[in-house]
CSV table of C-alpha atoms (C1' of nucleotides) in Angstrom, one decimal:
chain,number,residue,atom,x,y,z
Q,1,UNK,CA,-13.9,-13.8,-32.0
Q,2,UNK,CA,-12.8,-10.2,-30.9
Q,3,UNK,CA,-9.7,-9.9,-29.4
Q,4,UNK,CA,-7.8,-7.2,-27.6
Q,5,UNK,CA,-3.9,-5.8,-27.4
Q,6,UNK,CA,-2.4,-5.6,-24.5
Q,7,UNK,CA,-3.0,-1.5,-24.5
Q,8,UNK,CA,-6.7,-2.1,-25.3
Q,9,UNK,CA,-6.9,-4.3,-22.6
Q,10,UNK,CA,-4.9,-1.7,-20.4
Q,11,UNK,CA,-7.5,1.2,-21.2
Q,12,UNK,CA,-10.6,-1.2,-20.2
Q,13,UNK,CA,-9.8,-2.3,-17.4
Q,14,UNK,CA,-7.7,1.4,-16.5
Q,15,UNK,CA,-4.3,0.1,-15.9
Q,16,UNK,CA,-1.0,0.8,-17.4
Q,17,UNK,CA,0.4,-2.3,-19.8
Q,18,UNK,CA,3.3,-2.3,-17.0
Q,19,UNK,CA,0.7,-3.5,-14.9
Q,20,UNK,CA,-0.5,-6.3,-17.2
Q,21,UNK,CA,3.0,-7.2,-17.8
Q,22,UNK,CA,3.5,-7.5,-14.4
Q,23,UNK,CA,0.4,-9.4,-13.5
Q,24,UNK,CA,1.3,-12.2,-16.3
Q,25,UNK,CA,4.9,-12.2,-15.1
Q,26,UNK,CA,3.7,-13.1,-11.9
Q,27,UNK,CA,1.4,-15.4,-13.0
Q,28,UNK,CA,-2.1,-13.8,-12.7
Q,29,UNK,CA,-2.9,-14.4,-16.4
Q,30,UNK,CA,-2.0,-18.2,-18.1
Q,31,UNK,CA,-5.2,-17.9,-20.2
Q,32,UNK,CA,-4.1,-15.0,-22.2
Q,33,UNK,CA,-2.6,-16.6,-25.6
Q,34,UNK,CA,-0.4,-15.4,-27.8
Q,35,UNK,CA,0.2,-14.5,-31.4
Q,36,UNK,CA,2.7,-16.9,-33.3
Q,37,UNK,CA,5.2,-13.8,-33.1
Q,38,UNK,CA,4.4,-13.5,-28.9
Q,39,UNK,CA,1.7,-10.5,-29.1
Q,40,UNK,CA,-0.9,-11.0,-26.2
Q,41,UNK,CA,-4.2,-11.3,-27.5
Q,42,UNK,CA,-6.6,-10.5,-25.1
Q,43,UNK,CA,-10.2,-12.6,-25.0
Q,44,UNK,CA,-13.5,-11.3,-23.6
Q,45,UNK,CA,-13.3,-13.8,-21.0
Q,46,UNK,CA,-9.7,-12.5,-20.4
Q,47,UNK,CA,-11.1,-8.8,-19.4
Q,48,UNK,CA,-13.6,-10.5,-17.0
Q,49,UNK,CA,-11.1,-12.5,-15.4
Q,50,UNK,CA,-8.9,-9.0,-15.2
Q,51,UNK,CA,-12.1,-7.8,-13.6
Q,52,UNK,CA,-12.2,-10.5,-10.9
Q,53,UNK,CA,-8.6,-9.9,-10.2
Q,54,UNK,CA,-9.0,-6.3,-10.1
Q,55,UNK,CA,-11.8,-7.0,-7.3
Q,56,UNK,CA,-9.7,-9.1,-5.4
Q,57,UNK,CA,-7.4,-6.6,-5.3
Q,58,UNK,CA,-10.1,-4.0,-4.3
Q,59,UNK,CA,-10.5,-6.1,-1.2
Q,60,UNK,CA,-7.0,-5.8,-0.4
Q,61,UNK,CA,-5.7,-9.1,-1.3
Q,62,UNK,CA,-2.1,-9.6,-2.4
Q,63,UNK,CA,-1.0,-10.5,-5.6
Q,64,UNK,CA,-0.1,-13.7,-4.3
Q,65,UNK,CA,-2.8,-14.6,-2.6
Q,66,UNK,CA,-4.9,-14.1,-6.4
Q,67,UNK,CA,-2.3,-16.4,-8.1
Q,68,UNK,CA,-3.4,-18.6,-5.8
Q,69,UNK,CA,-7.1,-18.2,-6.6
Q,70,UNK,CA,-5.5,-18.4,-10.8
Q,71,UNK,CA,-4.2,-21.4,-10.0
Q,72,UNK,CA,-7.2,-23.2,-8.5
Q,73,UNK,CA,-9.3,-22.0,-11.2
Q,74,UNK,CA,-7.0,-24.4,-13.3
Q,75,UNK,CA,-7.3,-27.0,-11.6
Q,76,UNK,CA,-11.0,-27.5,-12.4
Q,77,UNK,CA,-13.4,-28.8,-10.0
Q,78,UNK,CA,-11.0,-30.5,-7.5
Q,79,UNK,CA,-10.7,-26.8,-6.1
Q,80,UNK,CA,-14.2,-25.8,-6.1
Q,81,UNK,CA,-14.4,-25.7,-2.4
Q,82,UNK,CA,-10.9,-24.1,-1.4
Q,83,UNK,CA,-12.6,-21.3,-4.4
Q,84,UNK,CA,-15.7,-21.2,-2.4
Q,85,UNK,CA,-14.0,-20.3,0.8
Q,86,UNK,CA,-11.8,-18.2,-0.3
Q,87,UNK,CA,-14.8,-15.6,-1.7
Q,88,UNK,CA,-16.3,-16.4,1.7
Q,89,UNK,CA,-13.3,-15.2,3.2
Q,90,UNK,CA,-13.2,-12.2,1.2
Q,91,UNK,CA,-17.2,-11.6,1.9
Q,92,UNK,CA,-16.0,-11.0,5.6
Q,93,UNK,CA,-13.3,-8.8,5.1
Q,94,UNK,CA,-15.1,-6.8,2.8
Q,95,UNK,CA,-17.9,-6.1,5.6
Q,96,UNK,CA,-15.3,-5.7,8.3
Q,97,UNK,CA,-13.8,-2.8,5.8
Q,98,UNK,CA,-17.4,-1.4,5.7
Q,99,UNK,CA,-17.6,-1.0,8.8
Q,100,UNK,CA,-14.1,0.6,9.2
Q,101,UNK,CA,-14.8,3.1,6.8
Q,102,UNK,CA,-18.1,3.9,8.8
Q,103,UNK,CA,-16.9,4.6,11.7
Q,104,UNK,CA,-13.8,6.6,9.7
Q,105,UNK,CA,-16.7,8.6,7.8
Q,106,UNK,CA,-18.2,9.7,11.2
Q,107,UNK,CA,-14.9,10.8,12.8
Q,108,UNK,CA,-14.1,12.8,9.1
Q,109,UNK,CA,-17.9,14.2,9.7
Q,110,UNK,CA,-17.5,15.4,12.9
Q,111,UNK,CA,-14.6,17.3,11.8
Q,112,UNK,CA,-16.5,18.9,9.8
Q,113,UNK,CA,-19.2,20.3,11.4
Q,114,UNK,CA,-16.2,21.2,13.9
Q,115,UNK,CA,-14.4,23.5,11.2
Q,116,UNK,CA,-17.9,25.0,9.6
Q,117,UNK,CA,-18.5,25.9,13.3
Q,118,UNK,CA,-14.8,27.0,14.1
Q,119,UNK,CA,-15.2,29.0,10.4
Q,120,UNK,CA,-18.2,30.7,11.5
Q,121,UNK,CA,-16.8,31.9,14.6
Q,122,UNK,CA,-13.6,32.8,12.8
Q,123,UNK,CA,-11.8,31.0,15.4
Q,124,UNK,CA,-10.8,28.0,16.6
Q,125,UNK,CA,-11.2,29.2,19.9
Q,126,UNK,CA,-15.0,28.3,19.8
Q,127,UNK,CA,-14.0,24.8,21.1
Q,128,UNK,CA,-11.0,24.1,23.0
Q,129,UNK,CA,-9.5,26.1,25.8
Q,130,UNK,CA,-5.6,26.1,25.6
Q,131,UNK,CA,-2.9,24.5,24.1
Q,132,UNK,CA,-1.8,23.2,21.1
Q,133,UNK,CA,-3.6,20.6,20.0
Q,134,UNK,CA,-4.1,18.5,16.7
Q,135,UNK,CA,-8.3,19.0,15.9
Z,18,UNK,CA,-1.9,15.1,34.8
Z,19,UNK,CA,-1.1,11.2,33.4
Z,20,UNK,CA,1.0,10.7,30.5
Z,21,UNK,CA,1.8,7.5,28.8
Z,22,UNK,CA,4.9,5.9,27.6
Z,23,UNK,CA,5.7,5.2,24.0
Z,24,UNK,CA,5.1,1.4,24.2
Z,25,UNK,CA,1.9,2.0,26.4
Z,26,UNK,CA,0.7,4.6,23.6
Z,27,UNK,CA,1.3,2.0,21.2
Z,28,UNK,CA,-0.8,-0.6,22.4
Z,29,UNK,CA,-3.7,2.1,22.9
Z,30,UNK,CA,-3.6,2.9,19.0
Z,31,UNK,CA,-2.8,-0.4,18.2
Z,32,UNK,CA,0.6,-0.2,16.0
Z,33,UNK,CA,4.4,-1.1,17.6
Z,34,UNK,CA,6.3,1.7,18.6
Z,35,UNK,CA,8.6,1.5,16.2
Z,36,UNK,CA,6.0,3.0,13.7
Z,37,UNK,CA,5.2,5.9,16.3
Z,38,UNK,CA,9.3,6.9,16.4
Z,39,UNK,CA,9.0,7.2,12.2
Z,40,UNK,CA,6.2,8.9,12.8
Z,41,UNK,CA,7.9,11.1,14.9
Z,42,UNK,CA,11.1,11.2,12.4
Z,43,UNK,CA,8.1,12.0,9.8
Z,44,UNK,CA,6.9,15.1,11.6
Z,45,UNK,CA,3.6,14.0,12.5
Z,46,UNK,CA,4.2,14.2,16.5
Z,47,UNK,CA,5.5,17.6,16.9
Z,48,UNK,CA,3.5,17.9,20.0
Z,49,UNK,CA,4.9,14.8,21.9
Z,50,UNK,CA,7.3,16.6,25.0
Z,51,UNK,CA,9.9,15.5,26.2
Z,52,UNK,CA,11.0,14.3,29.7
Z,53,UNK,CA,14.8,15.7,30.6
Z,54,UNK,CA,16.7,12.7,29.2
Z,55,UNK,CA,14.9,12.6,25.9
Z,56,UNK,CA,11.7,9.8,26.8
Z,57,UNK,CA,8.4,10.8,24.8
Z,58,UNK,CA,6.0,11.5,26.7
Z,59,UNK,CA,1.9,11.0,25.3
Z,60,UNK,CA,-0.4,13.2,26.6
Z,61,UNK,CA,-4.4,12.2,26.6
Z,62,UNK,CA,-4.5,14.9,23.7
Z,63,UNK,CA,-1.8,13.1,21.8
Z,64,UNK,CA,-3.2,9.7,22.1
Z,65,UNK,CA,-6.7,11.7,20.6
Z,66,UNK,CA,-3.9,13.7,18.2
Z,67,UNK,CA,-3.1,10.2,16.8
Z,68,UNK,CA,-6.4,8.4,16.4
Z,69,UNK,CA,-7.1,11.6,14.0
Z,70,UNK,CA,-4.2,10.7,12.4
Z,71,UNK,CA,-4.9,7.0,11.9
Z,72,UNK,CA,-8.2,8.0,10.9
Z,73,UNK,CA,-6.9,10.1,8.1
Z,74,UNK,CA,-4.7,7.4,7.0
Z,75,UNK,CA,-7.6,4.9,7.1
Z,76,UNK,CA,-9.0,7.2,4.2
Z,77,UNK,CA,-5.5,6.4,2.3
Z,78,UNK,CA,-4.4,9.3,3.2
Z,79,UNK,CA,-0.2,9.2,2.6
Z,80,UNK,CA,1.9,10.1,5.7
Z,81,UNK,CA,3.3,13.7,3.9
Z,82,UNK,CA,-0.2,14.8,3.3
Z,83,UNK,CA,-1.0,14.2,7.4
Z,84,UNK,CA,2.1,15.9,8.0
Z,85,UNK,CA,0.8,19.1,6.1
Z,86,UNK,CA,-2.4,18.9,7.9
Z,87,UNK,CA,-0.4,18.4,11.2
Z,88,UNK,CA,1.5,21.7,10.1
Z,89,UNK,CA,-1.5,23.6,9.6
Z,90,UNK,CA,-2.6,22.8,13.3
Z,91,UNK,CA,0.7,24.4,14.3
Z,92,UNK,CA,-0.3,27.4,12.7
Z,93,UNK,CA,-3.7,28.3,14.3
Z,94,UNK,CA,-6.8,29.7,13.0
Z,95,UNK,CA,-4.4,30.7,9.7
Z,96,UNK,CA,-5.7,27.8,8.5
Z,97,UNK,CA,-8.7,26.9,9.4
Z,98,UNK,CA,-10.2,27.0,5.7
Z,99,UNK,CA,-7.6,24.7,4.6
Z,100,UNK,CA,-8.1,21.9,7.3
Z,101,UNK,CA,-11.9,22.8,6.8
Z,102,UNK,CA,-11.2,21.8,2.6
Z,103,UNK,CA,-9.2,18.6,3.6
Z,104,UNK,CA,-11.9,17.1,5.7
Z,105,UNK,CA,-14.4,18.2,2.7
Z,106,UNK,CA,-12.4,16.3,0.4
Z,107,UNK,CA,-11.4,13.3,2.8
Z,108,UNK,CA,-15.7,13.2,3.4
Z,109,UNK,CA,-15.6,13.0,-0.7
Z,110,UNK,CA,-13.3,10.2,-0.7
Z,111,UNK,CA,-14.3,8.5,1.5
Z,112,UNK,CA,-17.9,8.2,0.4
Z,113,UNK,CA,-16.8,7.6,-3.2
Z,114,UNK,CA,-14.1,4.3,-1.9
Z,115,UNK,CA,-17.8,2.9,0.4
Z,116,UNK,CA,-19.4,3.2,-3.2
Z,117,UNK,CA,-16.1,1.3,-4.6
Z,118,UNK,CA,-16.4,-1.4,-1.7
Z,119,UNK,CA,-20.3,-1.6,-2.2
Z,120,UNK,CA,-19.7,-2.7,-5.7
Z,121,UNK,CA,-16.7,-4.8,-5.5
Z,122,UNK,CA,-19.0,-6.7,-2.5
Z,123,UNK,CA,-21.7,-7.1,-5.2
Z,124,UNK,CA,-19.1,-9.6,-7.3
Z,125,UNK,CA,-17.9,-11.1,-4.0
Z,126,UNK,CA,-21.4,-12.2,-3.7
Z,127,UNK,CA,-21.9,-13.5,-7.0
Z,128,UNK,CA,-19.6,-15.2,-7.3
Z,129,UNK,CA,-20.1,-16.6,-3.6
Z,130,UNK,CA,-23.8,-17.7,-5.3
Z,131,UNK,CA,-21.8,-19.0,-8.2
Z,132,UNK,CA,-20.0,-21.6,-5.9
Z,133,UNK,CA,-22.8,-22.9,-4.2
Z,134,UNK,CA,-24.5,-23.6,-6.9
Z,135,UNK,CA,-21.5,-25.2,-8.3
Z,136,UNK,CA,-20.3,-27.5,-5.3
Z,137,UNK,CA,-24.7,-28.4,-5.2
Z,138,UNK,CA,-23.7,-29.7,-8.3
Z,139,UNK,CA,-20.4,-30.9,-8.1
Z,140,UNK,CA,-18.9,-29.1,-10.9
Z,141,UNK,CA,-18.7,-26.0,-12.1
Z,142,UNK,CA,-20.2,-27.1,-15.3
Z,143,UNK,CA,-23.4,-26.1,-14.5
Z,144,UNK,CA,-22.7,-22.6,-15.3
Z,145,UNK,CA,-20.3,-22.7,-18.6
Z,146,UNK,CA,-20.0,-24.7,-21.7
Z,147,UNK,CA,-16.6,-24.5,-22.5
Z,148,UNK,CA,-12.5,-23.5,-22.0
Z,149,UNK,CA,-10.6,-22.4,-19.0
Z,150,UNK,CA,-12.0,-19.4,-17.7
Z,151,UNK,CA,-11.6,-17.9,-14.1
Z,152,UNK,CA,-14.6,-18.0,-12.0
V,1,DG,C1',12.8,0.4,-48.0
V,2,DT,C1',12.4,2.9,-44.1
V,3,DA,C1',10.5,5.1,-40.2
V,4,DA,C1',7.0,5.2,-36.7
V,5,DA,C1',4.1,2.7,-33.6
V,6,DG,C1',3.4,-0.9,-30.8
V,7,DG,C1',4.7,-5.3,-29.0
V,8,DC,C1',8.3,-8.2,-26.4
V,9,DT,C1',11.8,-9.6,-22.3
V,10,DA,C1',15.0,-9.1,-18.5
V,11,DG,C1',16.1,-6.7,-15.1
V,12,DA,C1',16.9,-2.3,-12.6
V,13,DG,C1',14.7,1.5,-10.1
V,14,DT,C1',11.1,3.7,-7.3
V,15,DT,C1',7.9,4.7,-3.7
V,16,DC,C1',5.7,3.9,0.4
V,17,DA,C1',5.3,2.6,5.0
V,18,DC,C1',7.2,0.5,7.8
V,19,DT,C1',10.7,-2.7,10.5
V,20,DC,C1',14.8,-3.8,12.4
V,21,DT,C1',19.8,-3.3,14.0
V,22,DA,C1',23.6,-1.4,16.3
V,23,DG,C1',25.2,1.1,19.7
V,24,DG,C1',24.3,4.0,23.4
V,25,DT,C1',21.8,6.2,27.8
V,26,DC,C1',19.3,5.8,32.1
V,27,DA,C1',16.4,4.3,36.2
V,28,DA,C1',15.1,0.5,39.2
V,29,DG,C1',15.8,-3.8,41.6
V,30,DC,C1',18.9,-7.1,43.6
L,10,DG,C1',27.9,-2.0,41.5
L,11,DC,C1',25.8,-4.4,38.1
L,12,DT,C1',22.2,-6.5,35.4
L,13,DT,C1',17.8,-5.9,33.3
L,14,DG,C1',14.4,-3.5,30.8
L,15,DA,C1',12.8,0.4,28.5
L,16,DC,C1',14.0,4.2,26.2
L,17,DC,C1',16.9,6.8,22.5
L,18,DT,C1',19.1,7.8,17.5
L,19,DA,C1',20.8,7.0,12.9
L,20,DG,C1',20.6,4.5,9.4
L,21,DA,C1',20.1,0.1,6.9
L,22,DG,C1',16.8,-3.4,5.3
L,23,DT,C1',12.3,-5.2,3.7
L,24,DG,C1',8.2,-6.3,0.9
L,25,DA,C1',4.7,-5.0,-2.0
L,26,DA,C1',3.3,-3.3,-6.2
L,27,DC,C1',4.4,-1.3,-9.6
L,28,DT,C1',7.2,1.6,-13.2
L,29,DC,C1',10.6,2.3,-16.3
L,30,DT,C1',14.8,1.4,-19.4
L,31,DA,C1',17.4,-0.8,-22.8
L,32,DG,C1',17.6,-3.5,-26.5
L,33,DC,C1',15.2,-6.1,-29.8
L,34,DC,C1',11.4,-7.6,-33.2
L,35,DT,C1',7.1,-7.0,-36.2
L,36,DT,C1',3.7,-4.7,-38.8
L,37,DT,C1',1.9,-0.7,-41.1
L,38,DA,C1',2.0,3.5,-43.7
L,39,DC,C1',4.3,6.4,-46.7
DNA sequence: GTAAAGGCTAGAGTTCACTCTAGGTCAAGC
DNA sequence: GCTTGACCTAGAGTGAACTCTAGCCTTTAC
């Protein structure tokens, strides 16, 4: 079976090994085994469970929070249902970010159409009457 | 014309004030006046001044890039192009981290799928042969 | 056999964005 | 006149997530 170094592992999932030290120091990686002299050896199954993590994190969970999740996942079928939620969970917060960055995409779009306009005119004059103001 | 206090400006854009006074200290409220003894004061066109700005650091935008942009608003139609360029390139990030959450909410569902299949079962062994693996 | 490349640990340092504390001013209500 | 509450500043502290350093150990290539 093909395994990876810790480097190799690094570059795939594009993170420094700092990161991948850290993760295992703070517990987000039992399953990777070691050589007899203490080299990581990363699995196949390894990278996708780096890939999970590294979606939990895309969702804006804490570190801790994903050792949780680790830890469960060791725990074998006792935790299916805490597991269950907690990607449940993370469903709703995902679609609540959606929407965030919807409404932040419209707001950033208007700008724009505000500066090609304000470009076009050469000023920004075109829109506002006095002051100082942050557009 | 009404003006609001900093705790009552708070509470419209939703953070404490103690995050508006660093964002003061930070340079991104170089509009806010003053009344004789030294009180911010919000104008309407602050409280709009800072929902830009939250909206530019919902795009993960860090506080000294606002700042420059804030800058460039001091200057006037100087700058026009570059604020145009930011928003340009805020609409480009933007779009790419809604492709980023797109995906990562693909796995979420997965692996939501993955559980219910599992706890219909009872165990998660109706989707893997072997080992500890994170699921 | 020795030097370079890569791995290891413990622990210090960094960055960011707050968050809070201490000590002080000021206006309003009793 | 004095207490209360809201405001102020400077600066210290916090927590998260890395990021790096120092010192040490193997393996590989000349």
């Amino acid at each position: 079976m093909e395994t990876y170094s810790i480097s190799e592992a690094a570059k795939q999932i594009n993170v420094t090994v700092y990161t991948l030290r850290y993760y295992d120091k703070e517990g987000l990686l039992p399953f990777v085994e070691r050589t007899a002299n203490g080299t990581r050896r990363f699995k196949e199954s390894d990278i996708q469970a780096l890939k999970i993590i590294e979606c939990l994190k895309a969702t804006g969970m804490p570190i801790k929070e994903i050792k949780q999740f680790i830890d469960w996942c060791g725990e074998g079928d006792e935790s299916l249902q805490q597991r269950y939620d907690l990607f449940l969970e993370r469903k709703a917060t995902v679609k609540a970010q959606m929407e965030e960055l919807k409404k932040t995409m419209d707001v950033i779009e208007h700008k724009c159409l505000y500066y090609e306009k304000a470009l076009k005119a050469g000023t920004e004059k075109v829109h506002q009457a006095a002051a100082i103001v942050i557009n």
